[in-house]
Coordinates of C-alpha atoms (C1' of nucleotides) in Angstrom, one line a residue:
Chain N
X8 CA 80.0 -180.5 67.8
X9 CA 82.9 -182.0 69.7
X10 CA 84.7 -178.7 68.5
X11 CA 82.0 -176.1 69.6
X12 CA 82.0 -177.7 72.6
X13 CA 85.5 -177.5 74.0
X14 CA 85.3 -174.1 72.6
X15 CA 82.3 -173.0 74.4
X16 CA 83.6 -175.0 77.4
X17 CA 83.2 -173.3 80.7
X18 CA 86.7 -171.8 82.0
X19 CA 87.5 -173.3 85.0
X20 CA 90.4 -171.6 86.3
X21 CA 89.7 -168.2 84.6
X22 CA 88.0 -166.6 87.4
X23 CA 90.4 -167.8 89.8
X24 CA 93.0 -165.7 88.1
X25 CA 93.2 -163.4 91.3
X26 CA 92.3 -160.0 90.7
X27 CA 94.5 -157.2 91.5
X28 CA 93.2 -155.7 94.2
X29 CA 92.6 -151.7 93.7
X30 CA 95.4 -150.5 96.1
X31 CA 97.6 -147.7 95.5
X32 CA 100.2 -147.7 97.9
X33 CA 100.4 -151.8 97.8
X34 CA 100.8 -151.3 94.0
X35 CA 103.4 -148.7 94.5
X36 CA 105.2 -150.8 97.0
X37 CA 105.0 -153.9 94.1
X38 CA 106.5 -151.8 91.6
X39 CA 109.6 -150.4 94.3
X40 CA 110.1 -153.9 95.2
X41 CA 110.2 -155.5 91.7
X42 CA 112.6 -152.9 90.5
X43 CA 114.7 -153.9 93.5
X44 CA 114.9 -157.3 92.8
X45 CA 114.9 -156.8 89.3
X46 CA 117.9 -154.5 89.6
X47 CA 119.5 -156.5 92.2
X48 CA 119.4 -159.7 90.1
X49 CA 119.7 -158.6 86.2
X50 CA 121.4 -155.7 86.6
X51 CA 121.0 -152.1 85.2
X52 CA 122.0 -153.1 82.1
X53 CA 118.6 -154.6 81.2
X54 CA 117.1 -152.2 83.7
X55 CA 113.7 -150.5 82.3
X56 CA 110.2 -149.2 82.5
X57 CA 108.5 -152.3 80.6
X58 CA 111.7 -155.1 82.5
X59 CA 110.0 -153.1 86.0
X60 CA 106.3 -153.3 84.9
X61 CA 106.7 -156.8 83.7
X62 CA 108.4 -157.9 87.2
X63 CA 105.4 -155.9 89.1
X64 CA 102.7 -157.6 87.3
X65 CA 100.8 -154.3 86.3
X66 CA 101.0 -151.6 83.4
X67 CA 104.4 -149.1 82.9
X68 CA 101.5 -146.4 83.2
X69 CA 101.4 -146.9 86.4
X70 CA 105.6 -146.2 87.1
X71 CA 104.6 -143.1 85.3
X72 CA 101.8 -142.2 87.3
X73 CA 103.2 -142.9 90.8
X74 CA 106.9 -142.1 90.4
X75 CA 107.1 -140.0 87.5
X76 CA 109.2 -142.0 85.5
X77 CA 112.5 -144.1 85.8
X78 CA 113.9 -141.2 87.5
X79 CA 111.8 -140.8 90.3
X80 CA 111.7 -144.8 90.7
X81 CA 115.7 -144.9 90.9
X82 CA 115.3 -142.1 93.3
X83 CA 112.9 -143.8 95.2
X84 CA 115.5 -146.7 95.8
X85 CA 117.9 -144.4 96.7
X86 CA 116.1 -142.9 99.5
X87 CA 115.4 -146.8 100.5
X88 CA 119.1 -146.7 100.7
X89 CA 119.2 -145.0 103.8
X90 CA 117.6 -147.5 105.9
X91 CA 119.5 -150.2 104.3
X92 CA 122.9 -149.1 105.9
X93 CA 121.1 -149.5 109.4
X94 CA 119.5 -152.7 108.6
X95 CA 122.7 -154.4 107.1
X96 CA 125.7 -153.0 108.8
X97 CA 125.8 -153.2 113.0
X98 CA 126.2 -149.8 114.7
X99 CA 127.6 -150.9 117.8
X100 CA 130.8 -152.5 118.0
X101 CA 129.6 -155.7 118.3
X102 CA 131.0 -155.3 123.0
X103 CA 134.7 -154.8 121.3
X104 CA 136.3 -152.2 122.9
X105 CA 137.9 -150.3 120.1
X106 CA 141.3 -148.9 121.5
X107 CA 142.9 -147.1 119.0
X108 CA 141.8 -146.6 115.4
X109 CA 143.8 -149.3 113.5
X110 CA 140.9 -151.3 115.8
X111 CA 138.3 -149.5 114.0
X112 CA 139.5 -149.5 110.5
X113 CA 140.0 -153.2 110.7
X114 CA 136.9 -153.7 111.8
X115 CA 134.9 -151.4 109.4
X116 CA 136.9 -152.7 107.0
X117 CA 135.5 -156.5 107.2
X118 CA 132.1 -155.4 108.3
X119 CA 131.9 -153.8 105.0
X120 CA 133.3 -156.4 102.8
X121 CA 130.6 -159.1 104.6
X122 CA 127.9 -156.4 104.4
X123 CA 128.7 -156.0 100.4
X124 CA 129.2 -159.7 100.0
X125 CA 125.7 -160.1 101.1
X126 CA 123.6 -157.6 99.0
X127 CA 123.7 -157.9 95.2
X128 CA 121.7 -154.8 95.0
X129 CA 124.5 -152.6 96.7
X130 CA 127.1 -154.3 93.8
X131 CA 124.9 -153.8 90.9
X132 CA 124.4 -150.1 92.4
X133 CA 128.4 -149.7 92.6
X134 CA 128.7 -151.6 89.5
X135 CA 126.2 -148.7 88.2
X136 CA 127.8 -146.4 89.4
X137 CA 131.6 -146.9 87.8
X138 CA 129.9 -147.4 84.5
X139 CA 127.8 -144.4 83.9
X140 CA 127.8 -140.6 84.8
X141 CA 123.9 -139.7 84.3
X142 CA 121.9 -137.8 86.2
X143 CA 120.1 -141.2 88.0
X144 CA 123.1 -142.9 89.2
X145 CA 124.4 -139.7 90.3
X146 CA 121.8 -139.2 92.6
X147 CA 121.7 -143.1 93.8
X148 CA 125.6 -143.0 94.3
X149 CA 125.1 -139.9 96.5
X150 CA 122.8 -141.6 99.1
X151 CA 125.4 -144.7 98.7
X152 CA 128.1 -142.6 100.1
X153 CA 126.1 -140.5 102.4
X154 CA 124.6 -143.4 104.3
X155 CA 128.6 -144.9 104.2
X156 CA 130.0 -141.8 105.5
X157 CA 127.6 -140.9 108.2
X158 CA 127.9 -144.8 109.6
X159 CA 131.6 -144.4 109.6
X160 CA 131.2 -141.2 111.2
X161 CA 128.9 -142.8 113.9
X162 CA 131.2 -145.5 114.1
X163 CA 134.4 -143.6 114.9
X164 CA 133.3 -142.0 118.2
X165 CA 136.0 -139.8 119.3
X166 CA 138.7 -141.9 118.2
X167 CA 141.2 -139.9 115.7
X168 CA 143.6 -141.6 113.1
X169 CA 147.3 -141.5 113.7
X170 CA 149.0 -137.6 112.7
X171 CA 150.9 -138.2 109.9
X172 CA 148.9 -140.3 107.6
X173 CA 146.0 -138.5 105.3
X174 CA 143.8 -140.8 107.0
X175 CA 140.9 -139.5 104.2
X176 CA 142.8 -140.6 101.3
X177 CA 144.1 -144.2 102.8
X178 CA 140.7 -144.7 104.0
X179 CA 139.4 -143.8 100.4
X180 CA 141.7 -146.5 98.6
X181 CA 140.3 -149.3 101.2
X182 CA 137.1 -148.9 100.6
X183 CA 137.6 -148.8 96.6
X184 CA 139.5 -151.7 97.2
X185 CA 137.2 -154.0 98.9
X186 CA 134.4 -152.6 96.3
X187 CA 136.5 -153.4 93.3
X188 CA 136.9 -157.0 94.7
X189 CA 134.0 -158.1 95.8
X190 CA 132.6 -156.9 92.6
X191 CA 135.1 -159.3 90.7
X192 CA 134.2 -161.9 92.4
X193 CA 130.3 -161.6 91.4
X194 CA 131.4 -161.7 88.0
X195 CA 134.1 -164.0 88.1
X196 CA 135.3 -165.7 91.2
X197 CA 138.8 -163.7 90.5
X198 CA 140.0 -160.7 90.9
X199 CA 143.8 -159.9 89.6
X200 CA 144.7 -163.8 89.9
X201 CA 143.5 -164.6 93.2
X202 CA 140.7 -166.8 93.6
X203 CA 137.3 -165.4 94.8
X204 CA 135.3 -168.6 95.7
X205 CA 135.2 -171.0 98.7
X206 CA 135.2 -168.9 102.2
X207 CA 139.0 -170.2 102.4
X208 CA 139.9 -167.7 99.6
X209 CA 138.0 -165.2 101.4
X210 CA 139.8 -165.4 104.7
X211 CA 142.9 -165.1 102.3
X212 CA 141.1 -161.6 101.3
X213 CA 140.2 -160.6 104.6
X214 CA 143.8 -161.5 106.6
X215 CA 145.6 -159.2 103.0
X216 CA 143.0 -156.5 103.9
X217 CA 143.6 -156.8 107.8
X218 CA 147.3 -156.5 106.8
X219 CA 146.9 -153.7 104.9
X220 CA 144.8 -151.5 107.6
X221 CA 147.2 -152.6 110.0
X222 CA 150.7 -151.6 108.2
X223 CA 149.5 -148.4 107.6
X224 CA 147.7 -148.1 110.9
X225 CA 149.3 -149.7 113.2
Chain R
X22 CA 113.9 -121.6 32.6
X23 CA 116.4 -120.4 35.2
X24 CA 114.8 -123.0 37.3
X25 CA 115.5 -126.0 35.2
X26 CA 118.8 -124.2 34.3
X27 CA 119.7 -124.8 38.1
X28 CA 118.6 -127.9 38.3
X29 CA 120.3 -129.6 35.3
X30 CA 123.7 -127.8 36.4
X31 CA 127.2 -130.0 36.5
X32 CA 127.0 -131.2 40.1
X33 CA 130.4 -129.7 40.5
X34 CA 131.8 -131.8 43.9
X35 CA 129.2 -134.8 43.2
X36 CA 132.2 -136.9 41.3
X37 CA 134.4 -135.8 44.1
X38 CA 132.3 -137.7 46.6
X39 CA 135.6 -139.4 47.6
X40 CA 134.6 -143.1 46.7
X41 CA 135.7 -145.8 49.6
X42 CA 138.2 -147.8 48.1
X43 CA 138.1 -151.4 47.5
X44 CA 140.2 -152.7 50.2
X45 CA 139.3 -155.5 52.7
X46 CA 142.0 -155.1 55.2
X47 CA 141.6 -151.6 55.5
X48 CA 138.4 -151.6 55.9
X49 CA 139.0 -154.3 58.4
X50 CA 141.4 -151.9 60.7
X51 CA 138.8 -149.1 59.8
X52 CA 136.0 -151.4 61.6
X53 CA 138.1 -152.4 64.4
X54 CA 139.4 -148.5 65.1
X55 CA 135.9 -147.4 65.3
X56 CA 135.3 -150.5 67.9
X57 CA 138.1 -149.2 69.8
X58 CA 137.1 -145.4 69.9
X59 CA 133.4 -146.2 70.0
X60 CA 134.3 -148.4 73.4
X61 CA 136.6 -145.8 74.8
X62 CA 134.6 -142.9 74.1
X63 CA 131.0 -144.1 74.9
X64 CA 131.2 -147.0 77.4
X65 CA 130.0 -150.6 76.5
X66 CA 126.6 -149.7 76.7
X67 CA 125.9 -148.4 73.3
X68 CA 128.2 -150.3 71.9
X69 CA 126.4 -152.7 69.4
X70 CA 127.2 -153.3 65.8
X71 CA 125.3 -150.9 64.4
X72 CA 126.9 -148.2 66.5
X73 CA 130.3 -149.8 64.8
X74 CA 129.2 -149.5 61.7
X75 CA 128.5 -145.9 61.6
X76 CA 131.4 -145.6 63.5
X77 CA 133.5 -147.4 61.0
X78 CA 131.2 -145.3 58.0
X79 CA 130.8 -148.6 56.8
X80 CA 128.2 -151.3 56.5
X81 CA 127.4 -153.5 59.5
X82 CA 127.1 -156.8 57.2
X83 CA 130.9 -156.3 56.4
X84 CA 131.4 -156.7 60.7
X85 CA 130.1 -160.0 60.6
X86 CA 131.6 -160.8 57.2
X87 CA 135.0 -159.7 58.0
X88 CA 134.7 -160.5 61.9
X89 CA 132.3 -162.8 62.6
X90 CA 129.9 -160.2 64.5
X91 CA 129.9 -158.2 67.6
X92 CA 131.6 -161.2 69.2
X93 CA 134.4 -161.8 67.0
X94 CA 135.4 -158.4 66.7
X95 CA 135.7 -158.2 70.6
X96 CA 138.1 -160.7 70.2
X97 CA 140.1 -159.0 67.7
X98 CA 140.1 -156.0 70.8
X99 CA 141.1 -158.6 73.4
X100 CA 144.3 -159.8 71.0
X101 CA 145.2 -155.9 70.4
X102 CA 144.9 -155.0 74.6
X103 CA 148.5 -157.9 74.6
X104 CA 150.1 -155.2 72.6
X105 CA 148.6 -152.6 74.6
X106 CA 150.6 -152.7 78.0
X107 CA 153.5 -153.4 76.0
X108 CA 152.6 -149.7 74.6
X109 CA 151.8 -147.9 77.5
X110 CA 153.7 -149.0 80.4
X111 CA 157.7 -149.1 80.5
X112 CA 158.9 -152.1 80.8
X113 CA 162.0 -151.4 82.2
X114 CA 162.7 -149.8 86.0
X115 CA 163.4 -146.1 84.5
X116 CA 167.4 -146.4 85.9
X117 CA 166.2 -147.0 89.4
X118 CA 167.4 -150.1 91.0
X119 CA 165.0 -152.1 92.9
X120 CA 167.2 -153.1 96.2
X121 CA 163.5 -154.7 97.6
X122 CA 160.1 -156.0 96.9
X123 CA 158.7 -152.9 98.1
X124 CA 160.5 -150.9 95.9
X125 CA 159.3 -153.0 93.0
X126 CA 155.5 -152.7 94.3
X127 CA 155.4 -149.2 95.1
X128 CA 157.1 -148.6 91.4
X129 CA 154.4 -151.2 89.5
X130 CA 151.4 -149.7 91.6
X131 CA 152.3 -146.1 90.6
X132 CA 153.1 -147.2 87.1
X133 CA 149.4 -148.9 86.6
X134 CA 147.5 -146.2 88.2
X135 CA 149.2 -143.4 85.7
X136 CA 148.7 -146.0 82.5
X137 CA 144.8 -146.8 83.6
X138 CA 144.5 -143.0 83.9
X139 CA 145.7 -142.4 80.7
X140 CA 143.9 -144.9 78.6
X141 CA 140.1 -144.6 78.8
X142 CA 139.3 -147.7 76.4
X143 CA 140.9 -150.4 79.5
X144 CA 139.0 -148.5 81.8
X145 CA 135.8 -148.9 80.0
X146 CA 137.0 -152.1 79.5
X147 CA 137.7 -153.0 82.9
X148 CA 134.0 -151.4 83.9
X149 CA 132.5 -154.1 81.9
X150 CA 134.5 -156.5 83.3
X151 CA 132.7 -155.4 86.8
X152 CA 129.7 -154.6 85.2
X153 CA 128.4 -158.1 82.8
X154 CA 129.1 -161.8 82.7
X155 CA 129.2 -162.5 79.2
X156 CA 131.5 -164.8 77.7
X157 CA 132.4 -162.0 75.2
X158 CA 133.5 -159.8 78.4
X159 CA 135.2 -162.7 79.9
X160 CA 137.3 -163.2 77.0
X161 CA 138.5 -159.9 76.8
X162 CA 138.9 -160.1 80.9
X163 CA 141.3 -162.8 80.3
X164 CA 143.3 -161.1 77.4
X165 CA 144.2 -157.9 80.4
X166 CA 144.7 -160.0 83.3
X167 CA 147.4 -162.4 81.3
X168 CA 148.4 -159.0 79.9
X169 CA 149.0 -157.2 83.4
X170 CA 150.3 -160.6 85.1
X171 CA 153.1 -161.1 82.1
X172 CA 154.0 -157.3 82.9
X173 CA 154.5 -158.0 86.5
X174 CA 156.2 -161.1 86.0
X175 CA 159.1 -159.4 83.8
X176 CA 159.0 -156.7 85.9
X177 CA 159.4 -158.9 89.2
X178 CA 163.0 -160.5 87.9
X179 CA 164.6 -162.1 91.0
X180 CA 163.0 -160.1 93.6
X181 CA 160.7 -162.0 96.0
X182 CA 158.1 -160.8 98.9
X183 CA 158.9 -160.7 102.3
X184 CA 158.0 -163.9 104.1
X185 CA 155.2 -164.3 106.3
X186 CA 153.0 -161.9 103.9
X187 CA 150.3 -163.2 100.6
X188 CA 152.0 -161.0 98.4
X189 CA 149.0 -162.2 96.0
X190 CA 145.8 -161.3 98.3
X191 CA 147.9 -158.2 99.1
X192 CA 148.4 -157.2 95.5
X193 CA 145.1 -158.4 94.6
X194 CA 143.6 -155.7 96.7
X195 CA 146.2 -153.0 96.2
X196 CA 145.5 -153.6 92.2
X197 CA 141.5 -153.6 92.7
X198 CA 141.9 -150.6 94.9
X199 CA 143.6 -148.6 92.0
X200 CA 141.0 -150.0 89.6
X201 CA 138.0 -148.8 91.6
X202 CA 139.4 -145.6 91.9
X203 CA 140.7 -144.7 88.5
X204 CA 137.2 -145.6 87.8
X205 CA 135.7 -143.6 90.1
X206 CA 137.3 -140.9 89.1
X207 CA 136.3 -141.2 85.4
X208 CA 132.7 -140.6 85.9
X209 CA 131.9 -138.8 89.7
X210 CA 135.9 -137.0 90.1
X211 CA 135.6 -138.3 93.3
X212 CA 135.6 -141.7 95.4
X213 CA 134.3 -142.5 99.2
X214 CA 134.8 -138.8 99.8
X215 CA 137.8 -138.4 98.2
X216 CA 138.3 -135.5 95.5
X217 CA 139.9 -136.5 92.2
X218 CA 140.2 -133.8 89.6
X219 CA 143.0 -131.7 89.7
X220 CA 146.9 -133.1 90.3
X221 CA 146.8 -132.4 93.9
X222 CA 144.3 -134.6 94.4
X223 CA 145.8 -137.2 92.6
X224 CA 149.2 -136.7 94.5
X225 CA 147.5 -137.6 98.0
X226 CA 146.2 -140.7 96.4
X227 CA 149.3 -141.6 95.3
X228 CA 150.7 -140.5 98.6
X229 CA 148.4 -143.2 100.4
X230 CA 148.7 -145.8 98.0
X231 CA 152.3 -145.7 98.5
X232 CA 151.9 -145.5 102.3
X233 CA 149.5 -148.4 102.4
X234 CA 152.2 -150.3 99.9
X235 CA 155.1 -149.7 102.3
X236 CA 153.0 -150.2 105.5
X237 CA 153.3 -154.0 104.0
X238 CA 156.0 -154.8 102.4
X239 CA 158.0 -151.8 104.6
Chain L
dC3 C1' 135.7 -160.9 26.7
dC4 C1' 133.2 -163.2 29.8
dA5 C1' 132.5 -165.4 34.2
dA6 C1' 133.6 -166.0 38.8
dT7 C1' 134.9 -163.7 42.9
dC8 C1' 135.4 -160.3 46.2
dT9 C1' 134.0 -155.7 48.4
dG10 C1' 130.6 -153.0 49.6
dT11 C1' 125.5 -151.3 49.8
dC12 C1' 120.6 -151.5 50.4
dA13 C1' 116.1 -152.8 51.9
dC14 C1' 113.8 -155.4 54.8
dC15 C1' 112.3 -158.2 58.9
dG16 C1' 110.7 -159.1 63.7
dG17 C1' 111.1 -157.5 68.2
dG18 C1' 111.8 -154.7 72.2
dC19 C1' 112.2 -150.3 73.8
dG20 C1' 110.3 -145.7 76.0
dG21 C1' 106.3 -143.0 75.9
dT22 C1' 101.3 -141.5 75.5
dG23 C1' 96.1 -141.0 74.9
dA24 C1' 92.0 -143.3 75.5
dA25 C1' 89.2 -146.8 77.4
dT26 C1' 87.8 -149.8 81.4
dA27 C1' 86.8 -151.6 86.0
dG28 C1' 86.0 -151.0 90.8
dC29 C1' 84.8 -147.8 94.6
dA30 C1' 82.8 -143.6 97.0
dG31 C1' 78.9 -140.5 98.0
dG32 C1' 74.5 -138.7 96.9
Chain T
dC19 C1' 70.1 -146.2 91.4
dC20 C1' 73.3 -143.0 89.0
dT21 C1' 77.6 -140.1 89.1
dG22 C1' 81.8 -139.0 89.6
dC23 C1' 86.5 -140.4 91.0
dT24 C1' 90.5 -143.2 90.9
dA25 C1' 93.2 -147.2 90.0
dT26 C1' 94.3 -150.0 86.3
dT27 C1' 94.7 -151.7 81.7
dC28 C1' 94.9 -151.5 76.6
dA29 C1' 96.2 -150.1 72.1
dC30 C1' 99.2 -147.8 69.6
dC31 C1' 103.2 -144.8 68.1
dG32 C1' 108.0 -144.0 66.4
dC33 C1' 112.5 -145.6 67.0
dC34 C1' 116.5 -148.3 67.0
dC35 C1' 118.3 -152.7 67.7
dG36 C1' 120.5 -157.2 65.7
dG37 C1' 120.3 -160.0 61.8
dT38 C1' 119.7 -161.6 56.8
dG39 C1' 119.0 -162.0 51.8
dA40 C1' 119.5 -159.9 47.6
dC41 C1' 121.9 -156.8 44.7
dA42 C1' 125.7 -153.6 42.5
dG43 C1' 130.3 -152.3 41.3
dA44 C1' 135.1 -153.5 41.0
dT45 C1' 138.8 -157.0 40.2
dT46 C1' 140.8 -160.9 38.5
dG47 C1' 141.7 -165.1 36.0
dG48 C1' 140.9 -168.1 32.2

DNA sequence: CCAATCTGTCACCGGGCGGTGAATAGCAGG
DNA sequence: CCTGCTATTCACCGCCCGGTGACAGATTGG
């Protein structure tokens, strides 16, 4: 009797398990946003339809029915990507005056390095991107760069590097630099035997990287 | 008749089925071969021990008999990769004499970017490195970066940096920068806008690596 | 010659994956 | 009220993964 009656006992919290409301685009949004996070804090590695589904609290179904797939989802972010560069990385120079363009590689230079410090879903998107050559990543590393390049480009104004120096190429080894460390150190807190951690080893990084854009530019 | 006539005919090539030979340590190098190519060739993404295994055209049960499992057997990569820069990257300074520590860096930086070129299994390697936290990856982390430190230090001799510079942070980023792009390269042909396919391309990279090199250390 | 040992193979397990077809639950308009 | 329509869920498939226990063939030592 005791038995049948805790079985047959009234569920109290049961019908407060709050429905999902029947809402398309806030389910669609739920689903863009948990594979954000999801990617941003696991990783593509472990990066999947049911991983997504799970994190959005609804079916896979519904990836496939809304964003055709993985695909479409990963291009989704990438078209998220855009705004990002706007929302992380000033546009102005921040009332510097920016006299030649040693001023403004220095300064782009640590802007970036702060602005990739800051989002783990930009690093797990690099980190993507130097670890696989498919069709998805391709596309996501392609808004990356875009959004990178045309914020440079805004950023430059009318200033023009130094003749003499393929400004392209130097530029091109920075930026892989900073990228390739600040990756380290979300892994490890190293990178080639120099400590990653406290922000004293950082102001070590950014003072080598100052040194750097400066010796070459002036 | 003819039917059963074919069918009860001398399997002519069936006893030359050539039988794997009973022989642990070969089998042993067979397994860890197959590790190595698997790695190189595919990424760290697939690799698992049943991929060795087929690799290997073995059984996976002899991996974890032989090596412990997956774990073990990265190991047994990590111990090999000591031997590796030994292999791949003179140790000597090729007749030229290295008057200053400039010299010396512009020499090593060249010298690393050519050997991770060349060798796509540290590359993969070092793509995991950037790409996972695991202590198996951290292991095998360890193993390259005494690897690559014990190479500079020989190379080094007596020759010390400029004062007034942190020849550390400095090659830190100089290193990562040659690292992200040689890695870049391997799966886009390109980094932050910059092509990287054919030799030309490759010589303006080396061109600004050793601009940004002297730019320092002058 | 037999028994122990070593090398190698096979079959099987549970589980998670990507993917799909069918059912269900809430909302509109008549 | 019923009838569609749409959002959402469920059940199921085949596949491959890592991992394990039992077995078979060769080798060796007493």
């Amino acid at each position: 009797m005791a038995v049948a009656n805790a079985a047959v006992k009234i569920p109290l919290d049961v019908p407060v398990v709050e429905k999902r409301v029947r809402n398309r685009a806030a389910t669609q949004q739920a689903i863009l946003d948990a594979a954000k996070r999801l990617l941003a804090e696991e990783g593509f590695q472990n990066f999947g339809i049911n991983a997504v589904a799970r994190g959005a609290g609804c079916d896979k179904q519904l990836i496939y029915r809304y964003y055709g797939g993985l695909d479409g989802l990963v291009e989704a972010i990438g078209t998220d990507l855009g705004s990002w560069v706007a929302d992380r990385i000033p546009d102005d120079t921040g009332g510097m005056f920016l006299l030649t363009y040693g001023d403004l590689m220095e300064r782009l230079s640590l802007l970036f390095l702060d602005a990739l410090r800051a989002d783990p879903l930009m690093r797990r998107i690099v980190a993507w991107e130097v670890s696989e050559s498919s069709e998805q990543v391709r596309r996501l590393s392609e808004a990356r760069s875009k959004a990178l390049a045309g914020w440079i480009e805004r950023m430059r104004g009318s200033l023009v590097p130094p003749k003499g120096v393929d400004a392209q190429a130097v530029n091109a080894m920075i930026f892989a630099a900073i990228q390739h460390i600040v990756l380290a150190s979300a892994v490890s807190d190293q990178c080639a035997g120099l400590a990653l951690k406290n922000s004293k080893d950082w102001e070590k990084a950014a003072t080598a990287l100052k040194r750097i854009v400066r010796g070459v530019y002036g």
